[in-house]
Amino acid sequence: MNDTDFDMPAAMAGTLRGGREDAWALVRGFAAYWGAPLTPRDGFTDAELDAAERRLGLRLPVALREAYRLFGRRADLTSSQDVLLTPDELHVLDGALVYRAENQGCAHWGVLLDDLAQEDPPTVTRPDLADKSQERWEPWEERFSTAAAVMAMSEKLLEDGELCDFLESEGELPDDFVELPALGREFRWYGGPDVLVVAVGDAWISARARTPEALHALHEAVPGEWLNG
């Protein structure tokens, strides 16, 4: 598939309706269109994942293994801000397998041990609180594959590079931007001319462009204190 053939709204909608194969198709198309195509070197090996299972004494869900094999080593899709743990960093915390951590340790994401037998289990999140007795695992995404696809998209928009930028307060987007399918419980996605924007609440937006000219046009259309603009 040529990257110009990528229909992101359809791929996002397919991920919402379908299963994990739809999520992986979204990640493949997204990576190629907004960065670089995935290669066999971008994933961890079965041997590395098998070693993690032996160390932990448990079986990893099918969807988790597939995500790690597909793009687990692609830092731009996994660790621009928050961090996907490597197989040898996976660990159990209070009844859940932890696979991802907020960049300052303020939160973790995991899969409950009781759900590990599911091929594509629900995910949970846990804030890091001063009062540890108040910490609880709370529901996150209904499927690991959805959480992984949202991670890949959001981390790409937070990459430190000339085609990305960040605005601390949400501005009004131009009329030629369209709202994309609501993928991810915290995010609102918008597409414009060679630009992708994600908004979280009313606090901030991140943007990624395919060209410097497209990002400059966004700066001109949405005034504000852009981090790099």
mmCIF file with all atom_site columns, C-alpha atoms in Angstrom:
data_model
loop_
_atom_site.group_PDB
_atom_site.id
_atom_site.type_symbol
_atom_site.label_atom_id
_atom_site.label_alt_id
_atom_site.label_comp_id
_atom_site.label_asym_id
_atom_site.label_entity_id
_atom_site.label_seq_id
_atom_site.pdbx_PDB_ins_code
_atom_site.Cartn_x
_atom_site.Cartn_y
_atom_site.Cartn_z
_atom_site.occupancy
_atom_site.B_iso_or_equiv
_atom_site.pdbx_formal_charge
_atom_site.auth_seq_id
_atom_site.auth_comp_id
_atom_site.auth_asym_id
_atom_site.auth_atom_id
_atom_site.pdbx_PDB_model_num
ATOM 1   C CA . MET A 1 1   ? 0.000   0.000   0.000  1.00 0.00 ? 1   MET A CA 1
ATOM 2   C CA . ASN A 1 2   ? 1.320   3.410   -0.954 1.00 0.00 ? 2   ASN A CA 1
ATOM 3   C CA . ASP A 1 3   ? 1.123   5.833   1.975  1.00 0.00 ? 3   ASP A CA 1
ATOM 4   C CA . THR A 1 4   ? -1.041  8.145   -0.129 1.00 0.00 ? 4   THR A CA 1
ATOM 5   C CA . ASP A 1 5   ? -3.698  5.414   -0.150 1.00 0.00 ? 5   ASP A CA 1
ATOM 6   C CA . PHE A 1 6   ? -4.083  5.522   3.640  1.00 0.00 ? 6   PHE A CA 1
ATOM 7   C CA . ASP A 1 7   ? -7.638  6.446   4.662  1.00 0.00 ? 7   ASP A CA 1
ATOM 8   C CA . MET A 1 8   ? -7.143  7.343   8.298  1.00 0.00 ? 8   MET A CA 1
ATOM 9   C CA . PRO A 1 9   ? -10.791 8.087   9.210  1.00 0.00 ? 9   PRO A CA 1
ATOM 10  C CA . ALA A 1 10  ? -11.806 4.688   7.818  1.00 0.00 ? 10  ALA A CA 1
ATOM 11  C CA . ALA A 1 11  ? -8.937  2.956   9.617  1.00 0.00 ? 11  ALA A CA 1
ATOM 12  C CA . MET A 1 12  ? -9.851  4.626   12.908 1.00 0.00 ? 12  MET A CA 1
ATOM 13  C CA . ALA A 1 13  ? -13.521 3.714   12.471 1.00 0.00 ? 13  ALA A CA 1
ATOM 14  C CA . GLY A 1 14  ? -12.514 0.148   11.647 1.00 0.00 ? 14  GLY A CA 1
ATOM 15  C CA . THR A 1 15  ? -10.515 -0.074  14.856 1.00 0.00 ? 15  THR A CA 1
ATOM 16  C CA . LEU A 1 16  ? -13.546 1.063   16.843 1.00 0.00 ? 16  LEU A CA 1
ATOM 17  C CA . ARG A 1 17  ? -15.802 -1.525  15.197 1.00 0.00 ? 17  ARG A CA 1
ATOM 18  C CA . GLY A 1 18  ? -13.424 -4.411  14.646 1.00 0.00 ? 18  GLY A CA 1
ATOM 19  C CA . GLY A 1 19  ? -10.755 -6.434  16.374 1.00 0.00 ? 19  GLY A CA 1
ATOM 20  C CA . ARG A 1 20  ? -7.057  -6.325  16.841 1.00 0.00 ? 20  ARG A CA 1
ATOM 21  C CA . GLU A 1 21  ? -6.208  -6.870  13.142 1.00 0.00 ? 21  GLU A CA 1
ATOM 22  C CA . ASP A 1 22  ? -7.987  -3.596  12.390 1.00 0.00 ? 22  ASP A CA 1
ATOM 23  C CA . ALA A 1 23  ? -5.916  -1.886  15.085 1.00 0.00 ? 23  ALA A CA 1
ATOM 24  C CA . TRP A 1 24  ? -2.659  -3.220  13.624 1.00 0.00 ? 24  TRP A CA 1
ATOM 25  C CA . ALA A 1 25  ? -3.725  -2.110  10.133 1.00 0.00 ? 25  ALA A CA 1
ATOM 26  C CA . LEU A 1 26  ? -4.273  1.375   11.564 1.00 0.00 ? 26  LEU A CA 1
ATOM 27  C CA . VAL A 1 27  ? -0.820  1.376   13.171 1.00 0.00 ? 27  VAL A CA 1
ATOM 28  C CA . ARG A 1 28  ? 0.847   0.239   9.936  1.00 0.00 ? 28  ARG A CA 1
ATOM 29  C CA . GLY A 1 29  ? -0.913  2.824   7.819  1.00 0.00 ? 29  GLY A CA 1
ATOM 30  C CA . PHE A 1 30  ? -0.457  5.590   10.369 1.00 0.00 ? 30  PHE A CA 1
ATOM 31  C CA . ALA A 1 31  ? 3.269   4.911   10.792 1.00 0.00 ? 31  ALA A CA 1
ATOM 32  C CA . ALA A 1 32  ? 3.858   5.011   7.046  1.00 0.00 ? 32  ALA A CA 1
ATOM 33  C CA . TYR A 1 33  ? 1.738   8.088   6.388  1.00 0.00 ? 33  TYR A CA 1
ATOM 34  C CA . TRP A 1 34  ? 2.916   10.233  9.297  1.00 0.00 ? 34  TRP A CA 1
ATOM 35  C CA . GLY A 1 35  ? 6.484   8.970   9.631  1.00 0.00 ? 35  GLY A CA 1
ATOM 36  C CA . ALA A 1 36  ? 8.140   5.859   8.250  1.00 0.00 ? 36  ALA A CA 1
ATOM 37  C CA . PRO A 1 37  ? 6.789   2.407   7.375  1.00 0.00 ? 37  PRO A CA 1
ATOM 38  C CA . LEU A 1 38  ? 7.198   -0.340  9.927  1.00 0.00 ? 38  LEU A CA 1
ATOM 39  C CA . THR A 1 39  ? 9.970   -2.868  9.330  1.00 0.00 ? 39  THR A CA 1
ATOM 40  C CA . PRO A 1 40  ? 10.715  -6.280  10.892 1.00 0.00 ? 40  PRO A CA 1
ATOM 41  C CA . ARG A 1 41  ? 13.381  -4.572  13.026 1.00 0.00 ? 41  ARG A CA 1
ATOM 42  C CA . ASP A 1 42  ? 10.751  -2.414  14.745 1.00 0.00 ? 42  ASP A CA 1
ATOM 43  C CA . GLY A 1 43  ? 9.441   -5.234  16.936 1.00 0.00 ? 43  GLY A CA 1
ATOM 44  C CA . PHE A 1 44  ? 10.686  -7.481  19.696 1.00 0.00 ? 44  PHE A CA 1
ATOM 45  C CA . THR A 1 45  ? 11.268  -11.160 18.935 1.00 0.00 ? 45  THR A CA 1
ATOM 46  C CA . ASP A 1 46  ? 9.286   -14.152 20.115 1.00 0.00 ? 46  ASP A CA 1
ATOM 47  C CA . ALA A 1 47  ? 12.376  -15.223 22.060 1.00 0.00 ? 47  ALA A CA 1
ATOM 48  C CA . GLU A 1 48  ? 12.393  -11.946 24.002 1.00 0.00 ? 48  GLU A CA 1
ATOM 49  C CA . LEU A 1 49  ? 8.691   -12.242 24.761 1.00 0.00 ? 49  LEU A CA 1
ATOM 50  C CA . ASP A 1 50  ? 9.040   -15.910 25.724 1.00 0.00 ? 50  ASP A CA 1
ATOM 51  C CA . ALA A 1 51  ? 11.828  -14.923 28.144 1.00 0.00 ? 51  ALA A CA 1
ATOM 52  C CA . ALA A 1 52  ? 9.527   -12.346 29.733 1.00 0.00 ? 52  ALA A CA 1
ATOM 53  C CA . GLU A 1 53  ? 6.855   -15.003 30.202 1.00 0.00 ? 53  GLU A CA 1
ATOM 54  C CA . ARG A 1 54  ? 9.327   -17.353 31.907 1.00 0.00 ? 54  ARG A CA 1
ATOM 55  C CA . ARG A 1 55  ? 10.589  -14.594 34.194 1.00 0.00 ? 55  ARG A CA 1
ATOM 56  C CA . LEU A 1 56  ? 7.077   -13.511 35.163 1.00 0.00 ? 56  LEU A CA 1
ATOM 57  C CA . GLY A 1 57  ? 5.624   -17.011 35.328 1.00 0.00 ? 57  GLY A CA 1
ATOM 58  C CA . LEU A 1 58  ? 2.600   -16.072 33.194 1.00 0.00 ? 58  LEU A CA 1
ATOM 59  C CA . ARG A 1 59  ? 1.371   -16.011 29.606 1.00 0.00 ? 59  ARG A CA 1
ATOM 60  C CA . LEU A 1 60  ? 1.182   -12.699 27.792 1.00 0.00 ? 60  LEU A CA 1
ATOM 61  C CA . PRO A 1 61  ? -2.068  -11.923 25.968 1.00 0.00 ? 61  PRO A CA 1
ATOM 62  C CA . VAL A 1 62  ? -2.025  -12.506 22.223 1.00 0.00 ? 62  VAL A CA 1
ATOM 63  C CA . ALA A 1 63  ? -2.692  -8.832  21.448 1.00 0.00 ? 63  ALA A CA 1
ATOM 64  C CA . LEU A 1 64  ? 0.162   -7.673  23.670 1.00 0.00 ? 64  LEU A CA 1
ATOM 65  C CA . ARG A 1 65  ? 2.587   -10.045 21.970 1.00 0.00 ? 65  ARG A CA 1
ATOM 66  C CA . GLU A 1 66  ? 1.402   -8.893  18.539 1.00 0.00 ? 66  GLU A CA 1
ATOM 67  C CA . ALA A 1 67  ? 1.863   -5.216  19.410 1.00 0.00 ? 67  ALA A CA 1
ATOM 68  C CA . TYR A 1 68  ? 5.353   -5.781  20.807 1.00 0.00 ? 68  TYR A CA 1
ATOM 69  C CA . ARG A 1 69  ? 6.327   -7.820  17.731 1.00 0.00 ? 69  ARG A CA 1
ATOM 70  C CA . LEU A 1 70  ? 4.906   -5.215  15.336 1.00 0.00 ? 70  LEU A CA 1
ATOM 71  C CA . PHE A 1 71  ? 6.230   -1.906  16.698 1.00 0.00 ? 71  PHE A CA 1
ATOM 72  C CA . GLY A 1 72  ? 7.510   -2.336  20.270 1.00 0.00 ? 72  GLY A CA 1
ATOM 73  C CA . ARG A 1 73  ? 10.950  -0.929  19.393 1.00 0.00 ? 73  ARG A CA 1
ATOM 74  C CA . ARG A 1 74  ? 9.667   2.144   17.524 1.00 0.00 ? 74  ARG A CA 1
ATOM 75  C CA . ALA A 1 75  ? 10.323  4.885   20.073 1.00 0.00 ? 75  ALA A CA 1
ATOM 76  C CA . ASP A 1 76  ? 8.387   7.459   18.019 1.00 0.00 ? 76  ASP A CA 1
ATOM 77  C CA . LEU A 1 77  ? 5.256   5.301   18.402 1.00 0.00 ? 77  LEU A CA 1
ATOM 78  C CA . THR A 1 78  ? 5.817   4.127   21.967 1.00 0.00 ? 78  THR A CA 1
ATOM 79  C CA . SER A 1 79  ? 7.998   6.460   24.002 1.00 0.00 ? 79  SER A CA 1
ATOM 80  C CA . SER A 1 80  ? 8.012   10.075  22.787 1.00 0.00 ? 80  SER A CA 1
ATOM 81  C CA . GLN A 1 81  ? 6.485   11.104  26.124 1.00 0.00 ? 81  GLN A CA 1
ATOM 82  C CA . ASP A 1 82  ? 5.221   8.151   28.133 1.00 0.00 ? 82  ASP A CA 1
ATOM 83  C CA . VAL A 1 83  ? 7.068   4.835   27.962 1.00 0.00 ? 83  VAL A CA 1
ATOM 84  C CA . LEU A 1 84  ? 6.153   1.383   26.697 1.00 0.00 ? 84  LEU A CA 1
ATOM 85  C CA . LEU A 1 85  ? 8.101   -0.992  28.920 1.00 0.00 ? 85  LEU A CA 1
ATOM 86  C CA . THR A 1 86  ? 10.469  -3.413  27.228 1.00 0.00 ? 86  THR A CA 1
ATOM 87  C CA . PRO A 1 87  ? 9.769   -7.140  27.700 1.00 0.00 ? 87  PRO A CA 1
ATOM 88  C CA . ASP A 1 88  ? 12.395  -7.394  30.437 1.00 0.00 ? 88  ASP A CA 1
ATOM 89  C CA . GLU A 1 89  ? 10.763  -4.426  32.244 1.00 0.00 ? 89  GLU A CA 1
ATOM 90  C CA . LEU A 1 90  ? 7.248   -5.872  32.333 1.00 0.00 ? 90  LEU A CA 1
ATOM 91  C CA . HIS A 1 91  ? 6.199   -6.447  35.934 1.00 0.00 ? 91  HIS A CA 1
ATOM 92  C CA . VAL A 1 92  ? 3.253   -7.209  38.162 1.00 0.00 ? 92  VAL A CA 1
ATOM 93  C CA . LEU A 1 93  ? 1.833   -4.558  40.477 1.00 0.00 ? 93  LEU A CA 1
ATOM 94  C CA . ASP A 1 94  ? -1.122  -5.219  42.770 1.00 0.00 ? 94  ASP A CA 1
ATOM 95  C CA . GLY A 1 95  ? -2.854  -7.739  40.559 1.00 0.00 ? 95  GLY A CA 1
ATOM 96  C CA . ALA A 1 96  ? -2.022  -6.308  37.133 1.00 0.00 ? 96  ALA A CA 1
ATOM 97  C CA . LEU A 1 97  ? 0.689   -6.741  34.515 1.00 0.00 ? 97  LEU A CA 1
ATOM 98  C CA . VAL A 1 98  ? 2.181   -3.287  33.964 1.00 0.00 ? 98  VAL A CA 1
ATOM 99  C CA . TYR A 1 99  ? 3.217   -2.545  30.370 1.00 0.00 ? 99  TYR A CA 1
ATOM 100 C CA . ARG A 1 100 ? 3.414   1.280   30.204 1.00 0.00 ? 100 ARG A CA 1
ATOM 101 C CA . ALA A 1 101 ? 4.449   4.137   32.480 1.00 0.00 ? 101 ALA A CA 1
ATOM 102 C CA . GLU A 1 102 ? 3.902   7.892   32.476 1.00 0.00 ? 102 GLU A CA 1
ATOM 103 C CA . ASN A 1 103 ? 7.183   9.683   31.826 1.00 0.00 ? 103 ASN A CA 1
ATOM 104 C CA . GLN A 1 104 ? 7.498   10.994  35.398 1.00 0.00 ? 104 GLN A CA 1
ATOM 105 C CA . GLY A 1 105 ? 6.002   7.940   37.045 1.00 0.00 ? 105 GLY A CA 1
ATOM 106 C CA . CYS A 1 106 ? 2.680   9.666   37.712 1.00 0.00 ? 106 CYS A CA 1
ATOM 107 C CA . ALA A 1 107 ? 0.618   6.806   36.278 1.00 0.00 ? 107 ALA A CA 1
ATOM 108 C CA . HIS A 1 108 ? 0.876   3.267   34.955 1.00 0.00 ? 108 HIS A CA 1
ATOM 109 C CA . TRP A 1 109 ? -1.139  1.205   32.496 1.00 0.00 ? 109 TRP A CA 1
ATOM 110 C CA . GLY A 1 110 ? -1.689  -2.504  32.715 1.00 0.00 ? 110 GLY A CA 1
ATOM 111 C CA . VAL A 1 111 ? -3.831  -5.591  32.236 1.00 0.00 ? 111 VAL A CA 1
ATOM 112 C CA . LEU A 1 112 ? -5.408  -7.276  35.224 1.00 0.00 ? 112 LEU A CA 1
ATOM 113 C CA . LEU A 1 113 ? -3.980  -10.736 35.881 1.00 0.00 ? 113 LEU A CA 1
ATOM 114 C CA . ASP A 1 114 ? -7.511  -12.124 35.854 1.00 0.00 ? 114 ASP A CA 1
ATOM 115 C CA . ASP A 1 115 ? -7.858  -10.949 32.230 1.00 0.00 ? 115 ASP A CA 1
ATOM 116 C CA . LEU A 1 116 ? -4.561  -12.246 30.841 1.00 0.00 ? 116 LEU A CA 1
ATOM 117 C CA . ALA A 1 117 ? -6.196  -15.320 29.307 1.00 0.00 ? 117 ALA A CA 1
ATOM 118 C CA . GLN A 1 118 ? -8.229  -13.121 26.952 1.00 0.00 ? 118 GLN A CA 1
ATOM 119 C CA . GLU A 1 119 ? -6.668  -12.642 23.520 1.00 0.00 ? 119 GLU A CA 1
ATOM 120 C CA . ASP A 1 120 ? -7.378  -8.899  23.508 1.00 0.00 ? 120 ASP A CA 1
ATOM 121 C CA . PRO A 1 121 ? -8.124  -7.994  27.135 1.00 0.00 ? 121 PRO A CA 1
ATOM 122 C CA . PRO A 1 122 ? -9.303  -4.689  28.597 1.00 0.00 ? 122 PRO A CA 1
ATOM 123 C CA . THR A 1 123 ? -6.684  -2.346  30.007 1.00 0.00 ? 123 THR A CA 1
ATOM 124 C CA . VAL A 1 124 ? -6.515  -0.433  33.274 1.00 0.00 ? 124 VAL A CA 1
ATOM 125 C CA . THR A 1 125 ? -4.692  2.618   34.571 1.00 0.00 ? 125 THR A CA 1
ATOM 126 C CA . ARG A 1 126 ? -3.426  3.532   38.022 1.00 0.00 ? 126 ARG A CA 1
ATOM 127 C CA . PRO A 1 127 ? -2.413  7.036   39.169 1.00 0.00 ? 127 PRO A CA 1
ATOM 128 C CA . ASP A 1 128 ? 0.566   7.483   41.450 1.00 0.00 ? 128 ASP A CA 1
ATOM 129 C CA . LEU A 1 129 ? -0.826  9.164   44.579 1.00 0.00 ? 129 LEU A CA 1
ATOM 130 C CA . ALA A 1 130 ? 0.819   10.516  47.707 1.00 0.00 ? 130 ALA A CA 1
ATOM 131 C CA . ASP A 1 131 ? -1.564  8.353   49.733 1.00 0.00 ? 131 ASP A CA 1
ATOM 132 C CA . LYS A 1 132 ? -0.782  4.880   48.397 1.00 0.00 ? 132 LYS A CA 1
ATOM 133 C CA . SER A 1 133 ? -3.798  3.416   50.169 1.00 0.00 ? 133 SER A CA 1
ATOM 134 C CA . GLN A 1 134 ? -6.006  5.361   47.741 1.00 0.00 ? 134 GLN A CA 1
ATOM 135 C CA . GLU A 1 135 ? -4.419  3.968   44.574 1.00 0.00 ? 135 GLU A CA 1
ATOM 136 C CA . ARG A 1 136 ? -6.652  1.682   42.531 1.00 0.00 ? 136 ARG A CA 1
ATOM 137 C CA . TRP A 1 137 ? -6.607  0.147   39.086 1.00 0.00 ? 137 TRP A CA 1
ATOM 138 C CA . GLU A 1 138 ? -9.296  1.903   37.054 1.00 0.00 ? 138 GLU A CA 1
ATOM 139 C CA . PRO A 1 139 ? -10.768 0.927   33.654 1.00 0.00 ? 139 PRO A CA 1
ATOM 140 C CA . TRP A 1 140 ? -8.983  2.318   30.596 1.00 0.00 ? 140 TRP A CA 1
ATOM 141 C CA . GLU A 1 141 ? -9.608  0.981   27.077 1.00 0.00 ? 141 GLU A CA 1
ATOM 142 C CA . GLU A 1 142 ? -11.913 -1.989  26.483 1.00 0.00 ? 142 GLU A CA 1
ATOM 143 C CA . ARG A 1 143 ? -9.294  -3.731  24.302 1.00 0.00 ? 143 ARG A CA 1
ATOM 144 C CA . PHE A 1 144 ? -5.513  -3.774  24.545 1.00 0.00 ? 144 PHE A CA 1
ATOM 145 C CA . SER A 1 145 ? -5.252  -3.399  20.762 1.00 0.00 ? 145 SER A CA 1
ATOM 146 C CA . THR A 1 146 ? -7.209  -0.141  20.911 1.00 0.00 ? 146 THR A CA 1
ATOM 147 C CA . ALA A 1 147 ? -4.981  1.161   23.708 1.00 0.00 ? 147 ALA A CA 1
ATOM 148 C CA . ALA A 1 148 ? -1.882  0.235   21.683 1.00 0.00 ? 148 ALA A CA 1
ATOM 149 C CA . ALA A 1 149 ? -3.139  1.967   18.523 1.00 0.00 ? 149 ALA A CA 1
ATOM 150 C CA . VAL A 1 150 ? -4.027  5.124   20.458 1.00 0.00 ? 150 VAL A CA 1
ATOM 151 C CA . MET A 1 151 ? -0.588  5.011   22.095 1.00 0.00 ? 151 MET A CA 1
ATOM 152 C CA . ALA A 1 152 ? 1.123   4.842   18.693 1.00 0.00 ? 152 ALA A CA 1
ATOM 153 C CA . MET A 1 153 ? -0.846  7.789   17.329 1.00 0.00 ? 153 MET A CA 1
ATOM 154 C CA . SER A 1 154 ? -0.549  10.025  20.379 1.00 0.00 ? 154 SER A CA 1
ATOM 155 C CA . GLU A 1 155 ? 3.156   9.345   20.934 1.00 0.00 ? 155 GLU A CA 1
ATOM 156 C CA . LYS A 1 156 ? 3.881   10.201  17.293 1.00 0.00 ? 156 LYS A CA 1
ATOM 157 C CA . LEU A 1 157 ? 2.242   13.590  17.778 1.00 0.00 ? 157 LEU A CA 1
ATOM 158 C CA . LEU A 1 158 ? 4.415   14.198  20.841 1.00 0.00 ? 158 LEU A CA 1
ATOM 159 C CA . GLU A 1 159 ? 7.663   13.415  19.033 1.00 0.00 ? 159 GLU A CA 1
ATOM 160 C CA . ASP A 1 160 ? 10.427  15.985  19.385 1.00 0.00 ? 160 ASP A CA 1
ATOM 161 C CA . GLY A 1 161 ? 10.870  17.130  15.798 1.00 0.00 ? 161 GLY A CA 1
ATOM 162 C CA . GLU A 1 162 ? 10.352  19.957  13.355 1.00 0.00 ? 162 GLU A CA 1
ATOM 163 C CA . LEU A 1 163 ? 7.026   18.579  12.122 1.00 0.00 ? 163 LEU A CA 1
ATOM 164 C CA . CYS A 1 164 ? 5.412   18.492  15.590 1.00 0.00 ? 164 CYS A CA 1
ATOM 165 C CA . ASP A 1 165 ? 4.222   21.273  17.859 1.00 0.00 ? 165 ASP A CA 1
ATOM 166 C CA . PHE A 1 166 ? 2.256   21.841  21.055 1.00 0.00 ? 166 PHE A CA 1
ATOM 167 C CA . LEU A 1 167 ? -0.214  24.486  22.204 1.00 0.00 ? 167 LEU A CA 1
ATOM 168 C CA . GLU A 1 168 ? -1.069  24.742  25.896 1.00 0.00 ? 168 GLU A CA 1
ATOM 169 C CA . SER A 1 169 ? -4.579  26.105  25.393 1.00 0.00 ? 169 SER A CA 1
ATOM 170 C CA . GLU A 1 170 ? -6.929  24.811  22.769 1.00 0.00 ? 170 GLU A CA 1
ATOM 171 C CA . GLY A 1 171 ? -7.519  27.227  19.915 1.00 0.00 ? 171 GLY A CA 1
ATOM 172 C CA . GLU A 1 172 ? -10.316 27.159  17.364 1.00 0.00 ? 172 GLU A CA 1
ATOM 173 C CA . LEU A 1 173 ? -9.317  25.078  14.369 1.00 0.00 ? 173 LEU A CA 1
ATOM 174 C CA . PRO A 1 174 ? -9.921  26.288  10.807 1.00 0.00 ? 174 PRO A CA 1
ATOM 175 C CA . ASP A 1 175 ? -13.079 25.296  8.953  1.00 0.00 ? 175 ASP A CA 1
ATOM 176 C CA . ASP A 1 176 ? -11.176 22.903  6.702  1.00 0.00 ? 176 ASP A CA 1
ATOM 177 C CA . PHE A 1 177 ? -10.355 20.665  9.675  1.00 0.00 ? 177 PHE A CA 1
ATOM 178 C CA . VAL A 1 178 ? -12.695 17.734  10.264 1.00 0.00 ? 178 VAL A CA 1
ATOM 179 C CA . GLU A 1 179 ? -13.287 15.787  13.449 1.00 0.00 ? 179 GLU A CA 1
ATOM 180 C CA . LEU A 1 180 ? -12.109 12.184  13.138 1.00 0.00 ? 180 LEU A CA 1
ATOM 181 C CA . PRO A 1 181 ? -13.583 9.084   14.833 1.00 0.00 ? 181 PRO A CA 1
ATOM 182 C CA . ALA A 1 182 ? -13.394 9.237   18.622 1.00 0.00 ? 182 ALA A CA 1
ATOM 183 C CA . LEU A 1 183 ? -10.586 6.740   19.202 1.00 0.00 ? 183 LEU A CA 1
ATOM 184 C CA . GLY A 1 184 ? -9.234  6.741   22.755 1.00 0.00 ? 184 GLY A CA 1
ATOM 185 C CA . ARG A 1 185 ? -11.145 7.720   25.850 1.00 0.00 ? 185 ARG A CA 1
ATOM 186 C CA . GLU A 1 186 ? -9.239  10.972  26.469 1.00 0.00 ? 186 GLU A CA 1
ATOM 187 C CA . PHE A 1 187 ? -8.650  12.190  22.929 1.00 0.00 ? 187 PHE A CA 1
ATOM 188 C CA . ARG A 1 188 ? -10.383 14.166  20.201 1.00 0.00 ? 188 ARG A CA 1
ATOM 189 C CA . TRP A 1 189 ? -8.747  13.911  16.774 1.00 0.00 ? 189 TRP A CA 1
ATOM 190 C CA . TYR A 1 190 ? -8.935  16.411  13.919 1.00 0.00 ? 190 TYR A CA 1
ATOM 191 C CA . GLY A 1 191 ? -7.536  16.258  10.413 1.00 0.00 ? 191 GLY A CA 1
ATOM 192 C CA . GLY A 1 192 ? -6.640  19.177  8.178  1.00 0.00 ? 192 GLY A CA 1
ATOM 193 C CA . PRO A 1 193 ? -4.522  19.782  5.085  1.00 0.00 ? 193 PRO A CA 1
ATOM 194 C CA . ASP A 1 194 ? -1.472  17.575  5.776  1.00 0.00 ? 194 ASP A CA 1
ATOM 195 C CA . VAL A 1 195 ? -1.937  18.102  9.532  1.00 0.00 ? 195 VAL A CA 1
ATOM 196 C CA . LEU A 1 196 ? -3.225  15.888  12.350 1.00 0.00 ? 196 LEU A CA 1
ATOM 197 C CA . VAL A 1 197 ? -4.267  17.410  15.682 1.00 0.00 ? 197 VAL A CA 1
ATOM 198 C CA . VAL A 1 198 ? -5.200  15.740  18.949 1.00 0.00 ? 198 VAL A CA 1
ATOM 199 C CA . ALA A 1 199 ? -6.922  17.593  21.779 1.00 0.00 ? 199 ALA A CA 1
ATOM 200 C CA . VAL A 1 200 ? -7.065  16.456  25.403 1.00 0.00 ? 200 VAL A CA 1
ATOM 201 C CA . GLY A 1 201 ? -9.814  18.155  27.387 1.00 0.00 ? 201 GLY A CA 1
ATOM 202 C CA . ASP A 1 202 ? -9.576  21.919  27.022 1.00 0.00 ? 202 ASP A CA 1
ATOM 203 C CA . ALA A 1 203 ? -6.004  22.095  28.246 1.00 0.00 ? 203 ALA A CA 1
ATOM 204 C CA . TRP A 1 204 ? -3.773  21.485  25.229 1.00 0.00 ? 204 TRP A CA 1
ATOM 205 C CA . ILE A 1 205 ? -3.421  20.266  21.674 1.00 0.00 ? 205 ILE A CA 1
ATOM 206 C CA . SER A 1 206 ? -0.584  18.530  19.876 1.00 0.00 ? 206 SER A CA 1
ATOM 207 C CA . ALA A 1 207 ? -0.108  18.659  16.128 1.00 0.00 ? 207 ALA A CA 1
ATOM 208 C CA . ARG A 1 208 ? 1.901   16.812  13.525 1.00 0.00 ? 208 ARG A CA 1
ATOM 209 C CA . ALA A 1 209 ? 2.311   17.897  9.911  1.00 0.00 ? 209 ALA A CA 1
ATOM 210 C CA . ARG A 1 210 ? 3.612   16.106  6.842  1.00 0.00 ? 210 ARG A CA 1
ATOM 211 C CA . THR A 1 211 ? 5.529   19.199  5.694  1.00 0.00 ? 211 THR A CA 1
ATOM 212 C CA . PRO A 1 212 ? 6.998   22.304  7.358  1.00 0.00 ? 212 PRO A CA 1
ATOM 213 C CA . GLU A 1 213 ? 4.692   24.408  5.190  1.00 0.00 ? 213 GLU A CA 1
ATOM 214 C CA . ALA A 1 214 ? 1.606   22.646  6.534  1.00 0.00 ? 214 ALA A CA 1
ATOM 215 C CA . LEU A 1 215 ? 2.714   23.220  10.129 1.00 0.00 ? 215 LEU A CA 1
ATOM 216 C CA . HIS A 1 216 ? 3.414   26.889  9.407  1.00 0.00 ? 216 HIS A CA 1
ATOM 217 C CA . ALA A 1 217 ? -0.089  27.222  7.946  1.00 0.00 ? 217 ALA A CA 1
ATOM 218 C CA . LEU A 1 218 ? -1.503  25.793  11.190 1.00 0.00 ? 218 LEU A CA 1
ATOM 219 C CA . HIS A 1 219 ? 0.495   28.318  13.221 1.00 0.00 ? 219 HIS A CA 1
ATOM 220 C CA . GLU A 1 220 ? -0.940  31.096  11.095 1.00 0.00 ? 220 GLU A CA 1
ATOM 221 C CA . ALA A 1 221 ? -4.507  29.790  11.370 1.00 0.00 ? 221 ALA A CA 1
ATOM 222 C CA . VAL A 1 222 ? -4.459  29.067  15.113 1.00 0.00 ? 222 VAL A CA 1
ATOM 223 C CA . PRO A 1 223 ? -2.744  31.913  17.007 1.00 0.00 ? 223 PRO A CA 1
ATOM 224 C CA . GLY A 1 224 ? -1.241  31.130  20.371 1.00 0.00 ? 224 GLY A CA 1
ATOM 225 C CA . GLU A 1 225 ? 1.923   30.281  22.255 1.00 0.00 ? 225 GLU A CA 1
ATOM 226 C CA . TRP A 1 226 ? 3.018   27.325  20.176 1.00 0.00 ? 226 TRP A CA 1
ATOM 227 C CA . LEU A 1 227 ? 6.006   25.616  21.766 1.00 0.00 ? 227 LEU A CA 1
ATOM 228 C CA . ASN A 1 228 ? 8.094   25.566  18.580 1.00 0.00 ? 228 ASN A CA 1
ATOM 229 C CA . GLY A 1 229 ? 6.264   28.182  16.513 1.00 0.00 ? 229 GLY A CA 1
#
